[in-house]
Amino acid sequence: MKITCAKDKLNHAVQIVQKAVSTKAALAILSGIYISAENGKLQLQATDYEIGISCSIDAQVEIPGKIVLSGRYFQELVKRLPGETVEISSSNEDRTIKITAGTSQFNLLTLPAEEFPVLKPLSDKMSSINTFVIKDNVLRDLIKRTVFACATEESRPIFTGALLELTENDIRMVATNTHRLALKKSATENSTTGNNSKIIIPSKVLNELARLLTSELPVDVLICWEKNKVSFNFEDVYLESRVIEGQYPDYNRVIPPEFGTTVLINTALFMDAVERVSLMAKDGEYNVIKFQFNSNEVIITSNNPDVGKAYESIPVSTEGTEITIAFNAKYVTDILKNIGSTELQFSLNTPLSPASVRPINDENYNYIITPVRTN
Amino acid sequence: MKITCAKDKLNHAVQIVQKAVSTKAALAILSGIYISAENGKLQLQATDYEIGISCSIDAQVEIPGKIVLSGRYFQELVKRLPGETVEISSSNEDRTIKITAGTSQFNLLTLPAEEFPVLKPLSDKMSSINTFVIKDNVLRDLIKRTVFACATEESRPIFTGALLELTENDIRMVATNTHRLALKKSATENSTTGNNSKIIIPSKVLNELARLLTSELPVDVLICWEKNKVSFNFEDVYLESRVIEGQYPDYNRVIPPEFGTTVLINTALFMDAVERVSLMAKDGEYNVIKFQFNSNEVIITSNNPDVGKAYESIPVSTEGTEITIAFNAKYVTDILKNIGSTELQFSLNTPLSPASVRPINDENYNYIITPVRTN
C-alpha cells in the first residue's frame, strides 16, 4: 500500500470508526482499524461484532492494499500529526507501516489483515433485504427522544434495545425498562419494502448512531435490515448492528386510552423544582417524590429522615380530578430533559395507574410512567 | 438564627468552602459546613484538618446564631435555588433549619454546632507570628509554575509539598519528586517579619489556593505562619493549611552552575513533537524518549517493540557540544505545558547529568530534569 490523503479527512474517518474498535482484549484483531486503499478511496473499518462502522475518504492511491493497525495508537497519532497531508506506505518485508507527515515519521506494527472480519454491507445485497430511507435529523430525533428509557441491566436483554417499527403510515421508536416507556412517531414520506417491520436495536449502537448523525443540512439515511442485522448508510459512513432477537411486548397495551386529570405545566419551572426536591429524596436506590396536583398548583415534596424535607409549589392549570401521586424522581427528570418543549401535558388517572407526559400539542411523542406506591 | 442574604453570594461562599469539606466519613461533623451569623455578616467554614477555609458575605441578620449543615446537600441545594434571595432560619425545638427561596422551602437536618472545630485565624493573633503580603497573581504564578513537580506517592511526605521560601530579596517556590525540580522566584517589594523562612505546604492545598486566586484585578494576599500552620487571607476568604514538617533538601545543590550545551527551541513545535513521540513510548511505567541535539535540529525518537517507532525533527539553534540524551517523556511535557513562553532554553552537560529547561530570557524560572540511562 502507498497512499497520500488530507490529514483532516483521515482524522475524521478514524474518529468515526474508532467507536467500533473493541476495547476488550478477547480477540486482538478487533482492537485494530482495517484500512483498504483502491480506486482513489481509502476505507477504514472497525467492528466488535455488536457494532461495525466503516468510513471512506478520498485519497491518492499509488499502490492499493489492505492493512490493520492498532486502533488506539493510530487514533492518538493521527489526531496529533502536523501539516496538511499524510503519507501511508507499507512494505511486504517487515510487518510495519510508515506514516509520514511533515518531518514526523512513524513506523507502526500491523496486525494480520487476513484475520480481520471485513464488513459485508447489507446495502450491497441486491435482493432479500428490506430498505427504508429517512432524513438524518428525523432519525436522530427518534433516537434521542426515546433511547434514554431503555433498561441498563442485562437481565432482560430485549429491554436494553429500542424498537424501530415501520407501520403503513409512520416510523416509530419505542424504549422501555418496564417502569417507564418512551414512544416517538414520525410520519413517513417514503415507501418501504418492509412495512410493519419491527427491529430491536441495542441502545449502545443507537447512541453511537445519533452521535454520528450530525450533518448541517439534512441528508438521507438508508436503513437496510434482515433477520439478524440492521445497517445505516449516510454520507461516507456505513454502520451495522446486530439485532436483538425476541418478541417486543405490545407497547400499545401500556398506554392508557383516556385520563381523568390533565395538567399543563411549564417545563423549565417544573424541571428545576423536581430536581431540588429530588436532592432531598436521594438515598441509595430510594428516590421517590410526591406530586399533589391541585387545580392551579402542583405541590412537590420529599421527606428523607436522614437529610431533611423539601417543599415546592409550581403554578399549573389542571382539568379534572385533583390527585396525589408519587414517582421515582429520575423517571420524571429523564423526560423533562428530553421533551424539548416549553410546556408539557401531564395526564393521570389514579395514584396507582400509569400516567403520561407529552409535549403540549404533540401527538407524536408520549412518555408513560408508572407511579410508586407510598403510605 | 434568622438571616436573609443574596443567593449568588451564598452560592459563591458555599462553593469556596466546599473544597475543605471532608469527603471521608471518619468524623461526621467534618462533612458539614459551619455557618455563623452576626453583625451583618454570614460566615461559612469547612475543614478536614489538612485544609480549612472560611468565607464571609453580607447578610441581614435578624437573629444571630451558629449551625452546621451537611456540606454535600447544602451545596447541591444552594446551587439550584430559584430567585434572588434566600432566607435561613432555625428553631431551637427540632434539629432542623428552614431554607426558603421563592416558593421553595427546605428543612435540612443540622449537625451539632458545638462539635465543629471552629478555625482560629492566625491573622487574628497579635504576636509571635510571621506575616508577608503578596499580590494574588504573583502567588498564583509561583504555585502554577512549580506545584506540578511535586511527588504524588506518599512514601516521602516532604516531597508531596512545595517549599515556600522567603529570602532577603525574593520569594520562591520549589517543588520536586527527586527526578525533576521546578523553581520559581519573584522579587519582593514588601518587607517581611520572617526573612529566610521556609514553609512546606501540601500540594493539594496549593492547588486549591491557586484555584481561589482568581480576582480580575490584583489583590493583596496576607500570608501568616507559625511552626505548624500557614494561612492566606484575601478578599472575603481565609484559608489555612497544616505545614509539612521536616528539612527540605538544599535544592541549590541540584542546579548545575554551568552547561556545555545550550539549545533554543520553539515551545509549541517541541511540545507537539515530544507528545507524538511519547505516544509510541508509553508502555506501562516505561516512557523514555531520546533527544539528539545537533547544531541546528533536535531529533526525537522512541522505539517500542510492541507498537512501533517514532521519529521527529525540529529546527533548533544549538551552542556548544552536540549531545544525545534520554528523558522520561512525562517530565519533559510537564514543563512544556507550564513554561508559558514561546521560546525555551534547554541546557545540558553530559548524557548522565541533570539538564535545565527555562523560558528564554527569564532568570526567575528554572526546571531541572534528570536524564534516564539507556543503552
XYZ file of C-alpha atoms in Angstrom, chain A:
375
model
C 0.000 0.000 0.000
C 1.090 3.541 -0.719
C -1.319 6.454 -0.380
C -1.463 10.182 0.323
C -4.500 11.891 1.827
C -5.645 15.012 3.661
C -4.888 14.781 7.385
C -8.236 16.280 8.452
C -10.190 13.747 6.379
C -8.148 10.863 7.738
C -8.690 12.103 11.280
C -12.438 12.442 10.626
C -12.626 8.836 9.394
C -10.548 7.464 12.259
C -12.685 9.223 14.889
C -15.854 7.793 13.294
C -14.769 4.146 13.078
C -12.954 4.358 16.445
C -16.328 3.919 18.200
C -16.489 0.336 16.936
C -12.948 -0.653 17.926
C -13.137 -3.351 20.577
C -11.677 -2.326 23.904
C -11.863 -5.840 25.283
C -8.761 -7.868 24.631
C -10.669 -11.056 23.706
C -9.668 -11.003 20.041
C -6.539 -8.960 19.227
C -7.580 -8.301 15.608
C -10.751 -6.479 16.775
C -8.587 -3.886 18.565
C -7.409 -2.821 15.115
C -8.622 -0.491 12.380
C -8.755 -2.137 8.936
C -7.605 0.130 6.134
C -8.032 -0.668 2.452
C -6.918 1.512 -0.453
C -8.113 1.261 -4.062
C -9.663 3.351 -6.849
C -8.918 6.737 -5.283
C -10.535 5.790 -1.974
C -9.254 4.920 1.455
C -11.731 2.926 3.509
C -11.415 2.459 7.269
C -13.339 -0.183 9.208
C -13.713 -1.366 12.772
C -16.021 -3.870 14.417
C -16.531 -5.526 17.780
C -19.230 -7.857 16.321
C -22.004 -5.873 18.100
C -21.391 -2.720 16.071
C -19.413 -2.302 12.839
C -18.544 1.025 11.218
C -16.765 1.919 8.004
C -15.924 5.307 6.553
C -14.476 6.157 3.110
C -12.415 9.193 2.167
C -10.701 10.406 -0.996
C -7.013 9.538 -1.306
C -4.271 9.421 -3.895
C -3.724 5.677 -4.159
C -0.340 4.879 -5.681
C -0.250 1.220 -4.643
C -3.531 -0.403 -3.457
C -3.510 -2.648 -0.392
C -5.063 -3.726 2.878
C -3.628 -3.397 6.388
C -4.760 -3.449 10.024
C -3.294 -1.035 12.595
C -3.764 -0.770 16.361
C -6.888 1.384 16.759
C -5.701 3.020 19.936
C -2.284 4.141 18.694
C -3.411 5.059 15.184
C -6.199 7.250 16.542
C -3.969 9.058 19.047
C -1.300 9.580 16.428
C -3.465 10.835 13.551
C -5.121 13.346 15.885
C -1.724 14.891 16.633
C 0.003 14.766 13.228
C 1.384 18.084 11.913
C 0.734 19.617 8.489
C -1.992 19.121 5.891
C -1.253 15.773 4.257
C -0.302 12.298 5.429
C 1.501 9.579 3.523
C 0.992 5.931 4.469
C 3.139 3.217 2.934
C 3.754 -0.421 3.754
C 6.489 -2.780 2.774
C 5.955 -6.505 2.334
C 9.260 -7.208 4.067
C 8.536 -6.365 7.695
C 5.157 -6.142 9.409
C 5.224 -2.360 9.794
C 3.708 0.594 8.040
C 5.289 4.001 7.650
C 3.227 7.115 8.386
C 4.826 10.390 7.284
C 3.579 13.941 7.843
C 5.903 16.938 7.587
C 9.095 15.992 9.396
C 7.282 13.386 11.509
C 7.786 9.746 10.706
C 6.222 6.781 12.467
C 6.589 3.045 11.931
C 3.600 1.205 13.355
C 3.395 -2.564 13.733
C 0.490 -4.054 11.755
C -1.918 -6.846 12.626
C -2.598 -9.649 10.106
C -5.148 -8.124 7.651
C -6.396 -11.541 6.516
C -7.750 -12.194 10.025
C -9.992 -9.104 10.039
C -13.746 -9.830 9.730
C -14.351 -7.425 6.834
C -17.855 -5.932 6.836
C -20.256 -7.130 4.107
C -22.667 -4.193 3.708
C -26.333 -5.151 3.618
C -26.773 -2.304 1.147
C -24.630 -4.249 -1.383
C -27.085 -7.150 -1.381
C -29.412 -6.816 -4.315
C -32.278 -8.894 -3.010
C -33.969 -10.360 0.031
C -33.409 -7.357 2.256
C -35.724 -4.611 3.430
C -34.851 -0.971 2.949
C -36.148 2.381 4.059
C -34.929 5.943 3.551
C -35.223 8.590 6.284
C -33.750 12.076 6.865
C -30.893 12.025 9.384
C -32.433 14.715 11.615
C -35.683 12.722 11.849
C -33.819 9.533 12.758
C -31.687 11.383 15.308
C -34.830 12.785 16.902
C -36.490 9.355 17.087
C -33.406 8.046 18.886
C -32.778 10.967 21.247
C -36.361 11.185 22.464
C -36.591 7.511 23.378
C -33.300 5.693 23.877
C -32.730 7.061 27.411
C -35.718 4.970 28.551
C -34.010 1.635 27.772
C -33.013 -0.729 30.582
C -29.366 -0.704 31.580
C -29.308 -4.081 33.338
C -28.680 -7.071 31.128
C -31.169 -9.313 32.957
C -33.803 -8.909 30.218
C -31.797 -8.244 27.035
C -34.805 -7.184 24.972
C -35.205 -4.023 27.044
C -31.563 -2.989 26.570
C -32.564 -2.169 22.995
C -35.136 0.149 21.446
C -37.765 -0.989 18.961
C -37.723 0.566 15.489
C -41.112 -0.097 13.935
C -42.382 0.700 10.460
C -46.123 0.883 10.092
C -48.036 1.848 6.963
C -48.204 5.492 7.989
C -45.255 6.190 10.212
C -41.914 5.147 11.625
C -41.719 4.720 15.422
C -39.157 4.181 18.095
C -40.092 2.702 21.454
C -37.930 2.163 24.528
C -38.819 0.896 27.990
C -37.322 -0.587 31.123
C -40.824 -1.803 32.163
C -41.211 1.080 34.686
C -41.413 3.825 32.051
C -41.803 3.865 28.297
C -40.978 6.427 25.620
C -42.660 6.396 22.210
C -41.847 8.725 19.330
C -43.515 8.616 15.898
C -42.739 10.363 12.655
C -44.951 10.406 9.570
C -43.294 8.678 6.625
C -42.966 10.184 3.163
C -41.097 7.357 1.530
C -42.430 3.949 0.751
C -40.705 0.963 2.286
C -40.108 -2.566 1.138
C -40.781 -3.851 4.647
C -43.991 -2.384 6.033
C -44.947 -3.478 9.531
C -41.388 -4.428 10.302
C -40.011 -4.490 13.838
C -36.294 -4.247 14.594
C -34.841 -4.179 18.117
C -31.505 -2.318 18.124
C -29.070 -2.172 21.081
C -29.224 1.216 22.852
C -25.420 1.456 22.785
C -25.492 1.316 18.968
C -28.314 3.862 18.761
C -26.381 6.284 20.953
C -23.327 5.998 18.677
C -25.516 6.386 15.600
C -27.186 9.538 16.981
C -23.739 10.986 17.669
C -22.695 10.412 14.045
C -25.892 11.923 12.591
C -24.677 15.493 12.791
C -24.827 16.855 9.255
C -25.575 20.566 8.974
C -28.080 20.070 6.179
C -30.450 17.083 6.281
C -29.121 14.057 4.397
C -30.721 10.746 3.551
C -30.054 7.688 5.670
C -30.624 4.336 4.003
C -31.748 1.737 6.543
C -31.405 -1.928 5.492
C -32.297 -4.951 7.560
C -32.588 -8.687 7.510
C -33.229 -11.225 10.264
C -30.145 -10.632 12.430
C -28.668 -7.396 11.172
C -29.580 -3.764 10.551
C -27.464 -1.152 8.781
C -27.417 2.596 8.224
C -25.750 4.300 5.219
C -25.281 8.066 5.171
C -22.717 10.280 3.502
C -19.380 8.433 3.653
C -20.387 6.265 6.626
C -21.759 2.713 6.884
C -22.825 1.438 10.327
C -24.209 -2.002 11.062
C -25.501 -3.609 14.204
C -26.707 -6.949 15.374
C -30.449 -7.067 16.026
C -31.685 -8.158 19.458
C -33.775 -11.298 18.987
C -37.125 -11.859 20.657
C -40.668 -10.574 20.689
C -41.037 -6.947 21.802
C -44.105 -6.622 24.080
C -47.187 -4.857 22.756
C -46.478 -1.331 23.964
C -49.941 -0.097 22.957
C -51.433 -2.021 25.866
C -49.371 0.108 28.267
C -50.752 3.419 27.026
C -53.979 4.408 28.830
C -56.713 5.313 26.321
C -58.012 8.209 28.448
C -57.242 10.200 31.571
C -59.293 11.709 34.378
C -56.838 14.521 35.074
C -54.859 16.666 32.629
C -52.314 19.209 33.857
C -50.473 21.860 31.814
C -47.049 22.794 33.275
C -44.089 24.988 32.325
C -41.269 22.520 31.647
C -38.356 24.606 32.986
C -40.058 25.587 36.258
C -41.175 22.000 36.796
C -37.726 20.595 35.993
C -35.928 22.894 38.462
C -38.420 22.168 41.241
C -38.321 18.397 40.688
C -34.514 18.439 40.721
C -34.395 20.356 44.001
C -36.947 18.123 45.685
C -35.184 15.042 44.376
C -31.954 16.238 46.091
C -33.601 15.532 49.437
C -35.005 12.199 48.237
C -31.868 10.528 47.023
C -30.884 7.809 49.403
C -29.262 4.950 47.591
C -31.874 3.308 45.363
C -34.712 5.134 47.025
C -35.600 8.296 45.100
C -39.339 8.808 45.459
C -41.027 12.216 45.424
C -44.674 13.164 45.829
C -46.819 15.282 43.499
C -50.057 16.850 44.699
C -51.854 18.148 41.590
C -54.349 20.805 42.732
C -56.485 22.918 40.458
C -53.891 25.653 39.975
C -50.667 24.434 41.566
C -48.649 21.264 41.892
C -47.004 20.763 45.296
C -43.882 18.615 45.074
C -42.459 17.173 48.282
C -39.969 14.666 49.625
C -39.001 13.524 53.074
C -35.719 11.804 53.853
C -35.377 11.162 57.619
C -31.554 11.284 57.341
C -31.352 14.574 55.425
C -34.484 16.681 55.632
C -37.677 17.710 53.869
C -38.373 19.552 50.622
C -41.444 21.512 49.510
C -42.029 23.202 46.149
C -45.089 24.785 44.596
C -45.428 25.437 40.854
C -48.419 27.116 39.150
C -50.254 24.774 36.769
C -53.576 24.526 35.015
C -55.447 21.348 35.945
C -58.546 19.914 34.302
C -60.341 17.061 36.036
C -59.913 15.418 39.420
C -57.224 16.620 41.861
C -54.774 13.803 42.571
C -51.758 12.997 44.770
C -49.260 10.544 43.304
C -45.611 9.506 43.792
C -42.919 8.775 41.188
C -39.297 7.795 41.052
C -37.730 11.263 40.609
C -35.254 10.071 37.978
C -38.033 8.808 35.706
C -39.609 12.278 35.843
C -36.404 14.294 35.269
C -35.406 11.989 32.377
C -38.424 13.010 30.323
C -38.174 16.681 31.315
C -34.604 16.753 29.979
C -35.634 15.206 26.670
C -39.097 16.598 25.999
C -37.895 19.616 24.004
C -40.995 21.767 24.543
C -41.543 24.734 26.866
C -44.965 23.484 28.037
C -45.929 19.915 28.801
C -49.082 17.982 29.495
C -49.131 15.578 32.457
C -52.125 13.210 32.287
C -53.199 10.968 35.150
C -55.930 8.614 36.302
C -55.428 7.216 39.832
C -52.482 7.194 42.278
C -51.681 3.638 41.209
C -52.224 3.726 37.438
C -49.744 4.788 34.722
C -49.518 8.478 33.820
C -48.460 10.181 30.599
C -46.128 13.098 29.937
C -46.030 14.656 26.480
C -45.203 17.962 24.825
C -48.230 20.208 24.541
C -49.921 19.869 21.126
C -47.743 16.955 20.007
C -49.477 13.646 19.321
C -46.254 12.040 18.130
C -44.369 11.853 21.415
C -45.568 10.099 24.550
C -43.908 9.023 27.777
C -45.667 6.603 30.105
C -44.560 6.407 33.716
C -45.657 4.000 36.436
C -46.261 5.514 39.895
C -44.743 4.259 43.140
C -46.976 3.050 45.970
C -46.427 5.075 49.168
C -48.109 5.229 52.547
